[in-house]
Amino acid sequence: MDINELYRLYRKHPCITTDSRNCPEGSIFLALKGASFNGNKFAKAALEKGCAYAIIDEKEFDEADNDRLILVDNCLVTFKELARMHRRRFHIPVIGITGTNGKTTTKELLSTVLAERYKVMHTEGNFNNDVGVPKTLFRLDETHEIAVVEMGASHPGDIEKLVTYVEPTCGMITNVGCAHLQGFGSFEGVKKTKGELYDYLKAHDGLLFLNESNPDLVEMARQRELDRIVTYGQSADADVQGEVVSCAPFLKFSWRNLATTASKMRTYEVETHLIGAYNIDNMLAAITIGLHFGVTPEQINHALESYIPSNNRSQLEVTAKNKLIVDAYNANPSSMAAAIENFKLIQATRKMAILGDMRELGEVSEKEHQKVVDKLKADGFETVWLVGEEFGKTETAFRKFKNVDEVKAELAAHCPKDYYILIKGSNGIRLFELPELL
């Protein structure tokens, strides 16, 4: 059965499941494989639970007399090719977003802005990888008028593969920084991989939304000689320009659209519910793309002021004991430095930082973790708890904990009180388990 026949079968049974524990009646089970599981082993069980068909890619699980088992060369490739065929049914703007930091926040902000005028399909959670992106594309239906698709990468070529299936009509890179260096090998590897989105837009006459204030992104766009660009940033010559008004602790900023005539140009001021001056770039990106698609400034401001984060990113939580800045979903050298710099600016009598390891930094990990503790000391922080093996290797007088369980034990015995506490680390360190104890 070729891919066209498979897609016709999908149209008759428009639900694909990759989890044999969740088999809606009449759906199609697709047997994906991972490091610790093989979906082929559960194909027959999926049929028994209600699936109409099961797609497999290992011959030993096929049965000649069972036409409900469909053998293909590679289930993951088939999944992505089916997702691309599904995406091509919808002739709507598809906005592709990638970047080292801020892509999920930008995706959330942009989707909120566009929802003021359109029915939006956007990536949910962190479904931004080889499996998550196809699942996202399959959520497209006839009601959607615009799509926002987030694409993540941890190895060279990841974005090149994803854009082949997403086929964005326009897009943006939030920024490029030192993250997943274990996979990319170097910062140049990061730029090359993220730049694969620019390569696609150039080859398909797509529109680029460019942060004019980011020298790396500007240079990457210049190298590719992109023709269609709308700019934003904190520089005076950006099409949409903004600046931080205050951050105490929530970001308040102003913005203006320099692309309008002088007589109609207005400066708007927006009070957000996001922590961190670094979020102004994410805000300006959402504003710029919203304006391009006809969302009014008033609608944009309403959306940005109404947005409240709920995903362990730039959140303020006030407990009975402390005020917490929770940014515990991810961490890399650039995002860690930005978080510490912003925390330094917050006016508070008693400050404390609980920081977890930055994962996947490869051979530069020890150096980058030492840079963090050196910055903390230089910035005058005194109460700092460091969590994880990598921070354990640093030379510092700050307190160290092997893992989050040791931190929990300390909190049970001696819980800090009346502190402003920054909580940041890679998701695998599990610092997101701490707020309820603080």
Tab-separated table of C-alpha atoms in Angstrom:
chain	number	residue	atom	x	y	z
A	1	MET	CA	0.000	0.000	0.000
A	2	ASP	CA	1.615	3.290	-1.108
A	3	ILE	CA	1.398	6.592	0.749
A	4	ASN	CA	-1.555	7.849	-1.311
A	5	GLU	CA	-3.569	4.726	-0.526
A	6	LEU	CA	-2.622	5.045	3.123
A	7	TYR	CA	-3.822	8.618	3.230
A	8	ARG	CA	-7.134	7.645	1.599
A	9	LEU	CA	-7.458	5.039	4.336
A	10	TYR	CA	-6.736	7.750	6.922
A	11	ARG	CA	-9.501	9.940	5.440
A	12	LYS	CA	-11.933	7.103	6.138
A	13	HIS	CA	-10.489	6.595	9.629
A	14	PRO	CA	-9.276	10.077	10.608
A	15	CYS	CA	-7.576	9.251	13.868
A	16	ILE	CA	-4.036	7.910	14.257
A	17	THR	CA	-2.885	6.631	17.623
A	18	THR	CA	0.667	5.695	18.556
A	19	ASP	CA	-0.288	4.455	22.019
A	20	SER	CA	-1.750	0.952	22.300
A	21	ARG	CA	-3.296	1.992	25.629
A	22	ASN	CA	-5.437	4.544	23.795
A	23	CYS	CA	-7.236	2.932	20.882
A	24	PRO	CA	-10.416	4.803	19.880
A	25	GLU	CA	-12.916	2.712	17.956
A	26	GLY	CA	-12.139	2.802	14.230
A	27	SER	CA	-8.751	4.514	14.593
A	28	ILE	CA	-5.426	3.548	13.012
A	29	PHE	CA	-2.586	2.344	15.217
A	30	LEU	CA	0.899	3.291	14.040
A	31	ALA	CA	3.768	1.300	15.535
A	32	LEU	CA	6.546	3.702	16.476
A	33	LYS	CA	9.769	2.533	18.124
A	34	GLY	CA	11.986	4.083	20.765
A	35	ALA	CA	14.992	3.217	22.882
A	36	SER	CA	12.887	1.178	25.320
A	37	PHE	CA	9.760	0.194	23.361
A	38	ASN	CA	8.667	-1.346	20.070
A	39	GLY	CA	5.144	-0.526	18.946
A	40	ASN	CA	5.113	-3.477	16.546
A	41	LYS	CA	4.715	-5.769	19.547
A	42	PHE	CA	1.400	-4.128	20.434
A	43	ALA	CA	-0.177	-3.943	16.976
A	44	LYS	CA	-2.463	-6.970	17.379
A	45	ALA	CA	-3.531	-5.806	20.829
A	46	ALA	CA	-4.420	-2.403	19.346
A	47	LEU	CA	-6.681	-4.109	16.794
A	48	GLU	CA	-8.367	-6.077	19.540
A	49	LYS	CA	-8.966	-2.879	21.530
A	50	GLY	CA	-10.815	-1.148	18.689
A	51	CYS	CA	-8.388	0.074	16.051
A	52	ALA	CA	-9.543	-0.542	12.485
A	53	TYR	CA	-5.993	-0.977	11.161
A	54	ALA	CA	-2.437	-1.186	12.447
A	55	ILE	CA	0.602	0.040	10.506
A	56	ILE	CA	3.796	-1.893	11.302
A	57	ASP	CA	7.350	-1.985	9.927
A	58	GLU	CA	8.711	-5.339	11.100
A	59	LYS	CA	7.823	-8.377	8.985
A	60	GLU	CA	7.804	-10.818	11.895
A	61	PHE	CA	4.662	-9.135	13.234
A	62	ASP	CA	2.820	-9.299	9.899
A	63	GLU	CA	0.187	-11.959	9.134
A	64	ALA	CA	-0.595	-12.889	5.548
A	65	ASP	CA	-4.252	-13.555	6.301
A	66	ASN	CA	-4.831	-10.351	8.270
A	67	ASP	CA	-5.508	-7.429	5.939
A	68	ARG	CA	-5.908	-5.091	8.935
A	69	LEU	CA	-2.125	-5.250	9.463
A	70	ILE	CA	-0.328	-2.976	6.986
A	71	LEU	CA	3.431	-3.457	6.555
A	72	VAL	CA	5.542	-0.428	5.566
A	73	ASP	CA	9.296	0.172	5.376
A	74	ASN	CA	9.479	2.668	8.232
A	75	CYS	CA	6.581	3.701	10.466
A	76	LEU	CA	8.079	7.049	11.512
A	77	VAL	CA	8.760	8.082	7.909
A	78	THR	CA	5.237	6.972	6.969
A	79	PHE	CA	3.816	8.986	9.863
A	80	LYS	CA	5.602	12.144	8.698
A	81	GLU	CA	4.686	11.640	5.039
A	82	LEU	CA	1.035	11.182	5.965
A	83	ALA	CA	1.215	14.327	8.100
A	84	ARG	CA	2.640	16.279	5.159
A	85	MET	CA	-0.158	15.064	2.872
A	86	HIS	CA	-2.645	16.163	5.507
A	87	ARG	CA	-0.990	19.581	5.884
A	88	ARG	CA	-1.186	20.108	2.090
A	89	ARG	CA	-4.974	19.934	2.210
A	90	PHE	CA	-5.070	23.279	3.992
A	91	HIS	CA	-4.152	26.398	2.036
A	92	ILE	CA	-3.652	28.643	5.049
A	93	PRO	CA	-0.690	30.570	6.470
A	94	VAL	CA	1.609	28.252	8.414
A	95	ILE	CA	4.089	30.048	10.704
A	96	GLY	CA	7.191	28.043	11.603
A	97	ILE	CA	9.035	28.923	14.820
A	98	THR	CA	12.380	27.654	16.074
A	99	GLY	CA	15.203	28.999	18.235
A	100	THR	CA	17.407	28.212	21.206
A	101	ASN	CA	15.360	30.098	23.812
A	102	GLY	CA	11.866	31.521	23.852
A	103	LYS	CA	10.275	29.523	21.052
A	104	THR	CA	7.533	28.015	23.229
A	105	THR	CA	6.761	31.335	24.925
A	106	THR	CA	6.713	33.101	21.537
A	107	LYS	CA	4.450	30.399	20.120
A	108	GLU	CA	2.045	30.831	23.039
A	109	LEU	CA	2.061	34.646	22.797
A	110	LEU	CA	1.628	34.626	19.021
A	111	SER	CA	-1.210	32.105	19.148
A	112	THR	CA	-2.965	34.239	21.768
A	113	VAL	CA	-2.580	37.342	19.585
A	114	LEU	CA	-3.777	35.646	16.398
A	115	ALA	CA	-6.755	34.124	18.247
A	116	GLU	CA	-8.135	37.660	18.585
A	117	ARG	CA	-9.067	37.408	14.893
A	118	TYR	CA	-8.559	33.836	13.664
A	119	LYS	CA	-9.260	30.211	14.469
A	120	VAL	CA	-5.700	29.120	15.273
A	121	MET	CA	-4.105	25.671	15.353
A	122	HIS	CA	-0.866	25.758	17.338
A	123	THR	CA	1.618	23.318	18.800
A	124	GLU	CA	0.480	22.100	22.202
A	125	GLY	CA	2.975	21.634	25.022
A	126	ASN	CA	6.408	20.741	23.680
A	127	PHE	CA	5.275	18.618	20.726
A	128	ASN	CA	8.070	20.061	18.594
A	129	ASN	CA	10.177	17.056	17.595
A	130	ASP	CA	10.175	14.288	14.987
A	131	VAL	CA	7.043	12.705	16.466
A	132	GLY	CA	5.379	15.762	18.006
A	133	VAL	CA	5.362	17.844	14.811
A	134	PRO	CA	3.434	15.231	12.760
A	135	LYS	CA	0.958	14.865	15.629
A	136	THR	CA	0.521	18.635	15.561
A	137	LEU	CA	-0.103	18.688	11.806
A	138	PHE	CA	-2.769	16.005	12.109
A	139	ARG	CA	-4.735	18.371	14.365
A	140	LEU	CA	-5.409	20.653	11.400
A	141	ASP	CA	-9.029	20.686	10.287
A	142	GLU	CA	-11.382	22.720	8.093
A	143	THR	CA	-12.137	25.224	10.862
A	144	HIS	CA	-8.546	26.469	11.146
A	145	GLU	CA	-7.565	29.710	9.419
A	146	ILE	CA	-3.904	29.899	10.458
A	147	ALA	CA	-1.325	27.608	12.078
A	148	VAL	CA	1.647	28.182	14.382
A	149	VAL	CA	4.067	25.255	14.462
A	150	GLU	CA	7.020	25.068	16.846
A	151	MET	CA	10.076	23.092	15.758
A	152	GLY	CA	12.836	21.987	18.122
A	153	ALA	CA	16.284	20.651	17.328
A	154	SER	CA	19.096	18.910	19.179
A	155	HIS	CA	21.148	17.527	16.266
A	156	PRO	CA	22.384	18.818	12.891
A	157	GLY	CA	19.737	18.571	10.190
A	158	ASP	CA	16.755	18.379	12.569
A	159	ILE	CA	15.116	21.583	11.300
A	160	GLU	CA	15.780	20.681	7.663
A	161	LYS	CA	13.807	17.473	8.204
A	162	LEU	CA	10.937	19.153	10.040
A	163	VAL	CA	10.370	22.016	7.576
A	164	THR	CA	10.076	19.412	4.818
A	165	TYR	CA	6.860	18.240	6.487
A	166	VAL	CA	5.615	21.496	8.007
A	167	GLU	CA	6.135	23.492	4.780
A	168	PRO	CA	5.875	26.896	6.530
A	169	THR	CA	4.734	29.864	4.463
A	170	CYS	CA	6.561	32.218	6.839
A	171	GLY	CA	8.650	31.875	9.950
A	172	MET	CA	11.097	33.150	12.516
A	173	ILE	CA	14.035	32.120	14.687
A	174	THR	CA	13.738	33.547	18.192
A	175	ASN	CA	17.508	33.467	18.806
A	176	VAL	CA	20.549	31.195	18.667
A	177	GLY	CA	22.625	30.245	21.680
A	178	CYS	CA	24.719	27.552	23.318
A	179	ALA	CA	22.320	24.664	23.900
A	180	HIS	CA	22.390	20.938	23.037
A	181	LEU	CA	26.082	21.348	22.219
A	182	GLN	CA	26.522	17.639	22.877
A	183	GLY	CA	24.421	17.068	19.756
A	184	PHE	CA	25.357	20.101	17.668
A	185	GLY	CA	29.070	20.024	18.429
A	186	SER	CA	29.514	23.802	18.464
A	187	PHE	CA	27.704	27.144	18.387
A	188	GLU	CA	28.277	27.204	14.620
A	189	GLY	CA	26.427	23.893	14.475
A	190	VAL	CA	23.510	25.480	16.321
A	191	LYS	CA	23.377	28.382	13.850
A	192	LYS	CA	23.592	26.095	10.830
A	193	THR	CA	20.762	23.877	12.054
A	194	LYS	CA	18.445	26.701	13.128
A	195	GLY	CA	19.296	28.461	9.856
A	196	GLU	CA	17.735	25.584	7.941
A	197	LEU	CA	14.433	27.379	8.477
A	198	TYR	CA	15.885	30.407	6.657
A	199	ASP	CA	17.098	28.087	3.887
A	200	TYR	CA	13.580	26.767	3.397
A	201	LEU	CA	11.997	30.231	3.367
A	202	LYS	CA	14.562	31.404	0.810
A	203	ALA	CA	13.934	28.409	-1.458
A	204	HIS	CA	10.134	28.762	-1.277
A	205	ASP	CA	9.753	32.562	-1.325
A	206	GLY	CA	8.593	32.550	2.284
A	207	LEU	CA	8.348	35.593	4.539
A	208	LEU	CA	10.857	36.011	7.368
A	209	PHE	CA	10.157	37.833	10.613
A	210	LEU	CA	13.591	38.946	11.792
A	211	ASN	CA	14.828	40.255	15.137
A	212	GLU	CA	16.854	43.248	13.931
A	213	SER	CA	18.506	43.552	17.366
A	214	ASN	CA	20.106	40.099	17.171
A	215	PRO	CA	23.441	40.271	15.270
A	216	ASP	CA	23.618	36.509	14.737
A	217	LEU	CA	20.157	36.331	13.173
A	218	VAL	CA	20.779	39.413	11.023
A	219	GLU	CA	24.025	37.911	9.724
A	220	MET	CA	22.362	34.540	9.064
A	221	ALA	CA	19.625	36.273	7.031
A	222	ARG	CA	22.173	38.400	5.151
A	223	GLN	CA	24.226	35.349	4.186
A	224	ARG	CA	21.161	33.750	2.599
A	225	GLU	CA	20.104	36.953	0.811
A	226	LEU	CA	16.497	36.600	1.906
A	227	ASP	CA	14.188	38.859	-0.080
A	228	ARG	CA	11.027	39.058	2.020
A	229	ILE	CA	11.693	40.321	5.544
A	230	VAL	CA	9.712	42.165	8.212
A	231	THR	CA	11.857	43.300	11.150
A	232	TYR	CA	11.264	43.864	14.841
A	233	GLY	CA	13.482	44.569	17.828
A	234	GLN	CA	14.849	47.159	20.202
A	235	SER	CA	16.904	48.897	17.500
A	236	ALA	CA	15.614	52.194	16.106
A	237	ASP	CA	15.442	50.992	12.491
A	238	ALA	CA	13.216	47.938	13.061
A	239	ASP	CA	9.758	47.945	11.463
A	240	VAL	CA	8.248	47.261	14.895
A	241	GLN	CA	10.332	48.777	17.678
A	242	GLY	CA	10.004	48.416	21.439
A	243	GLU	CA	11.755	49.051	24.712
A	244	VAL	CA	11.517	47.904	28.298
A	245	VAL	CA	9.751	50.354	30.622
A	246	SER	CA	10.142	48.366	33.828
A	247	CYS	CA	10.430	44.841	35.181
A	248	ALA	CA	9.386	44.826	38.828
A	249	PRO	CA	8.901	41.909	38.550
A	250	PHE	CA	6.514	41.771	35.574
A	251	LEU	CA	7.652	43.074	32.218
A	252	LYS	CA	6.162	46.401	31.151
A	253	PHE	CA	7.178	47.689	27.737
A	254	SER	CA	6.297	50.151	25.000
A	255	TRP	CA	6.117	49.543	21.270
A	256	ARG	CA	5.404	51.353	18.015
A	257	ASN	CA	4.953	50.372	14.388
A	258	LEU	CA	7.418	52.381	12.319
A	259	ALA	CA	5.881	50.994	9.130
A	260	THR	CA	2.819	53.218	9.568
A	261	THR	CA	2.699	56.809	8.391
A	262	ALA	CA	4.057	59.394	10.843
A	263	SER	CA	0.635	60.951	11.358
A	264	LYS	CA	-0.860	57.601	12.415
A	265	MET	CA	2.084	56.307	14.446
A	266	ARG	CA	1.307	55.691	18.102
A	267	THR	CA	3.340	54.420	21.024
A	268	TYR	CA	1.571	51.750	23.053
A	269	GLU	CA	2.407	50.586	26.561
A	270	VAL	CA	1.740	47.021	27.661
A	271	GLU	CA	1.801	45.511	31.161
A	272	THR	CA	2.371	41.758	31.013
A	273	HIS	CA	2.253	38.812	33.406
A	274	LEU	CA	5.680	37.544	32.329
A	275	ILE	CA	8.853	37.770	34.388
A	276	GLY	CA	12.026	38.859	32.607
A	277	ALA	CA	13.108	41.782	30.461
A	278	TYR	CA	14.375	39.219	27.936
A	279	ASN	CA	10.733	38.468	27.076
A	280	ILE	CA	10.420	41.760	25.191
A	281	ASP	CA	11.784	40.074	22.053
A	282	ASN	CA	9.101	37.380	22.320
A	283	MET	CA	6.446	40.078	22.763
A	284	LEU	CA	7.672	42.092	19.778
A	285	ALA	CA	7.706	38.984	17.592
A	286	ALA	CA	4.058	38.280	18.455
A	287	ILE	CA	3.141	41.923	17.801
A	288	THR	CA	4.911	42.015	14.433
A	289	ILE	CA	3.357	38.831	13.118
A	290	GLY	CA	-0.051	39.825	14.480
A	291	LEU	CA	0.116	43.174	12.670
A	292	HIS	CA	1.145	41.444	9.446
A	293	PHE	CA	-1.984	39.309	9.606
A	294	GLY	CA	-4.293	42.216	10.329
A	295	VAL	CA	-4.758	41.990	14.080
A	296	THR	CA	-5.323	45.526	15.397
A	297	PRO	CA	-2.967	47.105	17.961
A	298	GLU	CA	-5.819	47.175	20.474
A	299	GLN	CA	-6.488	43.463	20.000
A	300	ILE	CA	-2.763	42.704	20.265
A	301	ASN	CA	-2.373	44.641	23.495
A	302	HIS	CA	-5.434	42.977	24.981
A	303	ALA	CA	-4.028	39.527	24.136
A	304	LEU	CA	-0.571	40.230	25.573
A	305	GLU	CA	-1.909	41.776	28.776
A	306	SER	CA	-4.295	38.851	29.270
A	307	TYR	CA	-1.707	36.104	28.727
A	308	ILE	CA	-0.725	34.299	31.936
A	309	PRO	CA	2.050	31.665	31.685
A	310	SER	CA	1.331	28.226	33.101
A	311	ASN	CA	4.182	26.043	31.863
A	312	ASN	CA	7.033	26.637	34.339
A	313	ARG	CA	8.364	29.416	32.124
A	314	SER	CA	8.828	32.924	33.544
A	315	GLN	CA	6.087	32.428	36.133
A	316	LEU	CA	5.643	34.275	39.409
A	317	GLU	CA	4.167	32.180	42.195
A	318	VAL	CA	3.333	33.727	45.570
A	319	THR	CA	3.134	31.162	48.374
A	320	ALA	CA	2.437	31.557	52.077
A	321	LYS	CA	6.193	31.655	52.690
A	322	ASN	CA	7.938	33.102	49.630
A	323	LYS	CA	7.726	34.656	46.186
A	324	LEU	CA	8.992	32.323	43.478
A	325	ILE	CA	10.189	32.956	39.944
A	326	VAL	CA	9.671	29.550	38.350
A	327	ASP	CA	11.610	28.971	35.135
A	328	ALA	CA	12.286	25.285	35.579
A	329	TYR	CA	11.371	23.839	32.198
A	330	ASN	CA	14.715	24.302	30.470
A	331	ALA	CA	18.142	25.826	30.921
A	332	ASN	CA	21.200	26.553	28.814
A	333	PRO	CA	24.017	29.088	29.221
A	334	SER	CA	22.247	31.964	27.458
A	335	SER	CA	18.877	31.502	29.172
A	336	MET	CA	20.553	30.993	32.557
A	337	ALA	CA	22.569	34.206	32.178
A	338	ALA	CA	19.440	36.125	31.156
A	339	ALA	CA	17.466	34.796	34.124
A	340	ILE	CA	20.210	35.712	36.607
A	341	GLU	CA	20.627	39.164	35.074
A	342	ASN	CA	16.908	39.819	35.342
A	343	PHE	CA	16.787	38.479	38.910
A	344	LYS	CA	19.583	40.878	39.834
A	345	LEU	CA	17.402	43.817	38.743
A	346	ILE	CA	14.447	42.854	40.938
A	347	GLN	CA	14.245	44.909	44.106
A	348	ALA	CA	13.999	42.604	47.114
A	349	THR	CA	15.610	42.487	50.553
A	350	ARG	CA	16.161	38.723	50.663
A	351	LYS	CA	17.002	36.852	47.478
A	352	MET	CA	17.785	33.216	46.897
A	353	ALA	CA	18.566	31.162	43.779
A	354	ILE	CA	18.003	27.432	43.360
A	355	LEU	CA	19.669	26.418	40.099
A	356	GLY	CA	19.826	23.012	38.439
A	357	ASP	CA	22.254	21.572	35.916
A	358	MET	CA	22.154	22.633	32.283
A	359	ARG	CA	21.949	19.379	30.320
A	360	GLU	CA	23.503	18.317	26.989
A	361	LEU	CA	26.429	20.753	26.892
A	362	GLY	CA	29.025	18.130	26.057
A	363	GLU	CA	32.679	18.962	26.566
A	364	VAL	CA	31.999	22.613	27.496
A	365	SER	CA	29.647	21.675	30.331
A	366	GLU	CA	32.155	22.120	33.158
A	367	LYS	CA	33.286	25.518	31.834
A	368	GLU	CA	29.733	26.800	31.331
A	369	HIS	CA	28.601	25.748	34.815
A	370	GLN	CA	31.635	27.467	36.312
A	371	LYS	CA	30.683	30.628	34.406
A	372	VAL	CA	27.265	30.559	36.081
A	373	VAL	CA	28.641	30.357	39.618
A	374	ASP	CA	31.228	33.024	38.814
A	375	LYS	CA	28.476	35.332	37.588
A	376	LEU	CA	26.381	34.687	40.695
A	377	LYS	CA	29.332	35.632	42.896
A	378	ALA	CA	30.195	38.714	40.810
A	379	ASP	CA	26.566	39.877	40.949
A	380	GLY	CA	26.578	39.710	44.740
A	381	PHE	CA	24.269	36.742	45.332
A	382	GLU	CA	24.859	35.082	48.684
A	383	THR	CA	22.123	32.467	49.167
A	384	VAL	CA	22.453	30.002	46.309
A	385	TRP	CA	21.670	26.292	46.126
A	386	LEU	CA	23.165	24.360	43.206
A	387	VAL	CA	21.567	21.060	42.172
A	388	GLY	CA	23.088	18.302	40.058
A	389	GLU	CA	26.327	16.570	39.121
A	390	GLU	CA	27.604	19.318	36.818
A	391	PHE	CA	27.199	22.103	39.368
A	392	GLY	CA	28.782	19.688	41.852
A	393	LYS	CA	32.046	19.935	39.899
A	394	THR	CA	32.273	23.725	40.175
A	395	GLU	CA	34.612	25.592	42.472
A	396	THR	CA	32.374	27.662	44.727
A	397	ALA	CA	31.327	28.156	48.323
A	398	PHE	CA	27.617	27.978	47.382
A	399	ARG	CA	25.644	25.018	48.748
A	400	LYS	CA	25.505	21.956	46.546
A	401	PHE	CA	22.963	19.142	46.313
A	402	LYS	CA	23.339	15.931	44.285
A	403	ASN	CA	19.696	15.918	43.212
A	404	VAL	CA	16.273	17.404	43.864
A	405	ASP	CA	15.513	14.767	46.520
A	406	GLU	CA	18.331	16.128	48.673
A	407	VAL	CA	16.846	19.615	48.252
A	408	LYS	CA	13.437	18.320	49.337
A	409	ALA	CA	14.934	16.788	52.453
A	410	GLU	CA	16.600	20.099	53.336
A	411	LEU	CA	13.356	22.017	52.741
A	412	ALA	CA	11.506	19.615	55.022
A	413	ALA	CA	14.008	20.384	57.785
A	414	HIS	CA	14.737	24.060	57.130
A	415	CYS	CA	12.424	25.829	54.696
A	416	PRO	CA	13.437	29.386	53.769
A	417	LYS	CA	10.893	32.107	54.469
A	418	ASP	CA	10.306	35.640	53.206
A	419	TYR	CA	12.614	35.184	50.229
A	420	TYR	CA	12.355	36.051	46.543
A	421	ILE	CA	13.532	32.773	45.001
A	422	LEU	CA	14.648	32.086	41.414
A	423	ILE	CA	14.159	28.433	40.422
A	424	LYS	CA	15.799	27.495	37.131
A	425	GLY	CA	17.309	24.346	35.626
A	426	SER	CA	16.913	21.749	32.911
A	427	ASN	CA	13.664	19.806	33.067
A	428	GLY	CA	15.474	16.555	33.880
A	429	ILE	CA	16.702	17.986	37.181
A	430	ARG	CA	13.017	18.183	38.291
A	431	LEU	CA	13.167	21.542	40.049
A	432	PHE	CA	9.505	21.954	39.049
A	433	GLU	CA	8.761	19.708	42.052
A	434	LEU	CA	9.982	22.368	44.500
A	435	PRO	CA	7.428	25.224	44.367
A	436	GLU	CA	4.817	23.326	46.371
A	437	LEU	CA	7.393	22.920	49.157
A	438	LEU	CA	8.442	26.567	49.218
